[in-house]
CSV table of C-alpha atoms in Angstrom, one decimal:
chain,number,residue,atom,x,y,z
W,1,MET,CA,4.0,66.5,22.5
W,2,TYR,CA,6.9,68.4,20.4
W,3,HIS,CA,7.0,71.5,21.2
W,4,MET,CA,9.3,74.2,19.3
W,5,GLN,CA,10.0,77.4,20.0
W,6,GLU,CA,11.4,79.9,16.9
W,7,LEU,CA,13.8,82.7,18.5
W,8,THR,CA,14.6,84.2,16.0
W,9,LYS,CA,15.4,84.6,11.6
W,10,ALA,CA,19.2,84.4,10.5
W,11,THR,CA,21.2,84.1,7.1
W,12,GLY,CA,23.8,81.8,6.3
W,13,PHE,CA,25.5,80.5,2.6
W,14,PHE,CA,26.3,77.4,1.4
W,15,PHE,CA,29.7,77.0,1.0
W,16,GLU,CA,31.5,73.3,0.0
W,17,ARG,CA,34.8,71.9,-0.1
W,18,GLU,CA,36.4,68.7,-1.3
W,19,ASN,CA,33.2,67.6,-2.4
W,20,ARG,CA,31.6,68.2,1.4
W,21,LEU,CA,29.0,71.0,1.8
W,22,TYR,CA,28.8,73.5,5.0
W,23,LEU,CA,26.0,75.3,5.8
W,24,ILE,CA,27.8,79.2,6.8
W,25,THR,CA,26.4,81.8,9.7
W,26,ALA,CA,27.6,83.6,13.0
W,27,ARG,CA,28.3,81.6,15.1
W,28,HIS,CA,26.2,84.1,17.5
W,29,VAL,CA,23.4,82.9,16.1
W,30,VAL,CA,24.3,79.1,16.5
W,31,ILE,CA,24.9,80.5,20.6
W,32,ASP,CA,25.3,83.7,22.6
W,33,GLU,CA,26.2,83.5,25.6
W,34,GLN,CA,26.1,86.9,26.7
W,35,SER,CA,22.0,86.7,25.8
W,36,SER,CA,22.0,82.9,27.0
W,37,HIS,CA,20.7,82.3,23.5
W,38,LYS,CA,21.0,78.6,23.0
W,39,PRO,CA,18.8,77.3,20.5
W,40,ASN,CA,18.6,73.1,19.8
W,41,ARG,CA,18.5,73.3,16.3
W,42,LEU,CA,18.6,75.9,12.4
W,43,ILE,CA,15.1,75.3,9.9
W,44,ILE,CA,16.5,76.0,7.1
W,45,ASN,CA,14.4,76.2,3.6
W,46,LEU,CA,15.3,74.7,0.7
W,47,HIS,CA,14.4,75.1,-3.5
W,48,ILE,CA,12.9,71.3,-4.7
W,49,ASN,CA,11.9,72.4,-8.0
W,50,PRO,CA,14.1,74.2,-10.3
W,51,GLU,CA,11.6,74.3,-12.7
W,52,ASN,CA,9.1,76.1,-10.5
W,53,ILE,CA,11.3,77.8,-7.4
W,54,THR,CA,7.9,78.7,-6.1
W,55,GLU,CA,8.0,75.0,-3.9
W,56,THR,CA,10.0,75.2,-2.0
W,57,THR,CA,10.5,72.2,2.3
W,58,ASP,CA,11.6,73.2,5.7
W,59,PHE,CA,14.6,70.9,6.7
W,60,SER,CA,15.7,70.9,10.0
W,61,ILE,CA,19.6,71.0,11.3
W,62,PRO,CA,20.5,69.5,14.5
W,63,LEU,CA,23.5,71.5,16.5
W,64,TYR,CA,23.9,68.8,19.2
W,65,ASP,CA,24.8,65.6,19.8
W,66,ASN,CA,24.3,64.0,22.9
W,67,GLY,CA,25.3,67.2,24.2
W,68,LYS,CA,28.5,67.7,22.4
W,69,LYS,CA,28.2,71.2,19.9
W,70,LEU,CA,27.7,70.0,15.5
W,71,TRP,CA,29.3,73.5,14.3
W,72,VAL,CA,32.7,74.0,13.9
W,73,GLU,CA,34.1,77.3,15.2
W,74,VAL,CA,37.4,79.0,15.2
W,75,PHE,CA,40.0,81.9,16.7
W,76,ASP,CA,42.7,83.6,15.1
W,77,SER,CA,44.6,86.1,16.9
W,78,GLY,CA,42.3,88.3,18.4
W,79,GLY,CA,40.3,85.5,20.4
W,80,LEU,CA,36.6,83.8,19.0
W,81,VAL,CA,35.5,84.5,15.1
W,82,ASP,CA,31.9,84.9,15.2
W,83,VAL,CA,32.1,82.8,12.2
W,84,CYS,CA,30.7,78.7,12.4
W,85,ALA,CA,30.4,75.7,10.3
W,86,ILE,CA,27.8,73.2,10.1
W,87,GLU,CA,28.6,70.1,7.6
W,88,LEU,CA,26.1,69.1,6.0
W,89,ASP,CA,24.5,65.3,4.8
W,90,ARG,CA,24.5,65.8,1.1
W,91,ASN,CA,21.8,62.7,1.3
W,92,ALA,CA,19.4,63.5,3.9
W,93,LEU,CA,18.5,66.7,2.4
W,94,GLY,CA,16.9,64.9,-1.0
W,95,GLU,CA,17.2,64.0,-4.1
W,96,LYS,CA,14.2,66.9,-4.9
W,97,VAL,CA,16.5,69.1,-3.0
W,98,PHE,CA,18.5,72.5,-5.5
W,99,LEU,CA,21.3,74.8,-4.7
W,100,ARG,CA,24.6,76.4,-4.7
W,101,SER,CA,27.0,77.6,-2.7
W,102,PHE,CA,30.5,78.7,-3.1
W,103,ASN,CA,33.4,77.1,-3.6
W,104,LEU,CA,37.3,78.0,-3.8
W,105,GLU,CA,38.1,78.8,-6.2
W,106,GLN,CA,35.6,81.4,-5.4
W,107,LEU,CA,37.1,83.1,-2.2
W,108,VAL,CA,38.8,86.5,-2.7
W,109,LYS,CA,42.5,86.5,-3.8
W,110,PRO,CA,45.3,88.5,-3.4
W,111,THR,CA,45.4,89.7,-7.3
W,112,ASP,CA,41.7,90.7,-7.0
W,113,GLU,CA,41.3,94.7,-6.9
W,114,ILE,CA,39.4,95.0,-2.9
W,115,GLU,CA,40.3,98.4,-1.4
W,116,VAL,CA,38.5,101.5,0.6
W,117,GLY,CA,35.3,102.9,-1.7
W,118,THR,CA,35.0,99.3,-3.3
W,119,SER,CA,31.1,98.3,-4.2
W,120,ALA,CA,30.6,94.9,-2.6
W,121,VAL,CA,27.0,93.1,-2.2
W,122,ILE,CA,25.2,91.6,0.7
W,123,ALA,CA,22.7,89.3,0.4
W,124,GLY,CA,20.6,88.6,3.7
W,125,PHE,CA,17.1,88.3,5.5
W,126,PRO,CA,16.8,91.3,7.1
W,127,LEU,CA,14.0,91.9,10.0
W,128,GLY,CA,13.2,88.6,8.7
W,129,PHE,CA,12.0,90.5,4.9
W,130,PHE,CA,12.7,88.6,1.9
W,131,ASP,CA,10.4,87.0,-0.9
W,132,ASN,CA,7.5,85.1,0.7
W,133,LEU,CA,6.0,83.7,-3.0
W,134,HIS,CA,10.1,82.8,-4.4
W,135,LYS,CA,11.3,81.9,-0.9
W,136,LEU,CA,14.9,83.9,-2.6
W,137,PRO,CA,16.4,87.3,-0.3
W,138,VAL,CA,17.4,90.8,-1.4
W,139,ALA,CA,20.3,92.3,-1.6
W,140,ARG,CA,21.9,95.7,0.8
W,141,LYS,CA,24.5,97.4,-1.4
W,142,ALA,CA,27.5,98.2,0.6
W,143,LEU,CA,31.4,99.9,0.4
W,144,ILE,CA,34.0,98.7,2.2
W,145,ALA,CA,34.8,101.1,4.5
W,146,SER,CA,37.9,100.3,6.3
W,147,SER,CA,41.4,99.1,5.1
W,148,PHE,CA,40.6,95.7,3.1
W,149,GLY,CA,43.1,93.1,4.3
W,150,ILE,CA,43.8,95.0,7.1
W,151,ARG,CA,42.6,93.8,10.2
W,152,PHE,CA,40.4,96.3,11.8
W,153,GLN,CA,41.6,97.9,15.4
W,154,GLY,CA,42.9,94.3,15.3
W,155,LEU,CA,40.2,91.8,15.3
W,156,GLY,CA,39.9,89.6,11.5
W,157,TYR,CA,37.1,91.8,9.9
W,158,PHE,CA,37.0,95.1,7.6
W,159,LEU,CA,34.2,97.6,8.1
W,160,THR,CA,31.0,97.5,5.8
W,161,ASP,CA,28.6,100.5,5.4
W,162,ALA,CA,25.9,99.4,4.5
W,163,ASN,CA,22.0,99.7,6.4
W,164,MET,CA,21.9,96.8,8.0
W,165,HIS,CA,19.4,95.1,10.4
W,166,ARG,CA,18.9,91.7,12.6
W,167,GLY,CA,18.5,89.2,10.6
W,168,SER,CA,21.2,89.3,8.1
W,169,SER,CA,24.5,87.7,10.6
W,170,GLY,CA,25.6,85.4,8.2
W,171,ALA,CA,25.0,87.0,4.8
W,172,PRO,CA,27.9,86.1,2.3
W,173,VAL,CA,29.3,89.7,1.4
W,174,VAL,CA,30.4,89.8,-2.0
W,175,VAL,CA,32.4,92.0,-4.9
W,176,ARG,CA,32.0,91.2,-8.5
W,177,THR,CA,35.7,91.4,-10.5
W,178,LYS,CA,36.3,92.4,-13.8
W,179,GLY,CA,38.4,91.5,-16.2
W,180,VAL,CA,37.8,87.4,-15.0
W,181,ASN,CA,38.4,85.1,-18.6
W,182,THR,CA,35.6,82.5,-18.5
W,183,LYS,CA,31.8,81.4,-19.7
W,184,ARG,CA,31.2,80.7,-16.3
W,185,SER,CA,29.3,84.0,-14.9
W,186,ASP,CA,28.8,82.7,-10.7
W,187,LEU,CA,32.9,82.9,-10.6
W,188,ARG,CA,32.9,86.6,-11.2
W,189,TRP,CA,31.8,87.8,-7.9
W,190,LYS,CA,34.2,86.7,-5.8
W,191,LEU,CA,34.1,85.9,-2.1
W,192,ILE,CA,34.8,88.1,0.5
W,193,GLY,CA,33.4,88.2,3.4
W,194,ILE,CA,30.6,87.6,6.8
W,195,HIS,CA,28.3,90.2,7.6
W,196,THR,CA,27.6,89.5,11.7
W,197,THR,CA,26.9,92.5,13.1
W,198,GLN,CA,26.5,96.2,13.0
W,199,MET,CA,29.2,98.3,14.8
W,200,ASP,CA,28.5,101.2,17.1
W,201,MET,CA,29.9,103.5,19.5
W,202,ALA,CA,28.7,103.2,23.5
W,203,THR,CA,29.3,107.0,23.5
W,204,ARG,CA,27.1,107.9,20.8
W,205,ASP,CA,24.3,110.8,22.0
W,206,LYS,CA,21.1,109.1,20.3
W,207,ASN,CA,19.4,111.9,20.2
W,208,GLU,CA,21.5,114.2,18.8
W,209,ASP,CA,23.9,111.6,16.3
W,210,ASP,CA,22.8,108.9,13.9
W,211,PRO,CA,24.2,105.4,13.6
W,212,LEU,CA,27.9,105.0,12.0
W,213,ASN,CA,26.0,102.3,9.6
W,214,LEU,CA,28.8,100.0,9.5
W,215,ASN,CA,29.1,96.4,10.2
W,216,CYS,CA,31.6,93.9,10.8
W,217,ALA,CA,32.4,91.2,8.2
W,218,TRP,CA,35.0,88.7,8.8
W,219,TYR,CA,37.4,88.0,6.1
W,220,ALA,CA,36.7,84.7,4.0
W,221,ASP,CA,39.8,83.2,5.1
W,222,VAL,CA,38.3,82.0,7.6
W,223,LEU,CA,36.3,79.1,5.9
W,224,LEU,CA,39.5,77.6,5.5
W,225,ALA,CA,40.4,76.9,8.8
W,226,LEU,CA,36.2,76.0,10.0
W,227,THR,CA,36.5,73.6,6.7
W,228,LYS,CA,40.0,72.3,7.1
W,229,THR,CA,39.3,68.7,7.9
């Protein structure tokens, strides 16, 4: 009998480019060499009835094919990026599945006014917590905590100030932009990053000092490299 053991919970989102659909999440969700975390598949939950969002189904995504990894990862000038992309077969998802995905139009642009102190939203599943009736995530408010557009400490991420937990790795970081001339409300939300980990200091006295509540969010333009055909 085939036995499947759950190793951890995490967050991901869909990204569409040139009619190709990808699941985006943190790389350490699919493999973490430091902790010997190596699952062989991901299980995601999908809605199948737009008239009744309590109806969902699980979908299994293999991570290997005869030992070959099925996700895409990239390096930048700072090293390995903690974000990965897995291309999905739309036909395998089934005709009943309905979903919304981010697209190229929703990636942040240089003209978007984003700076230190800009409000952001991070939607995910902290500690695996969610609306278990409707299978929907929860949103945490955040502030941009480092100079946006500058690679923090030379790495490909910026910082957010938010109370985050395990299970949120791979969550989209979005901002609501102003003055967008469009009737589509979804285009007013811009994807600016992918939340992966909390930031802390090794020298912090855990008895005297509170956690920093700072987090790493990789710049969303990494998706251009991850989904390049």
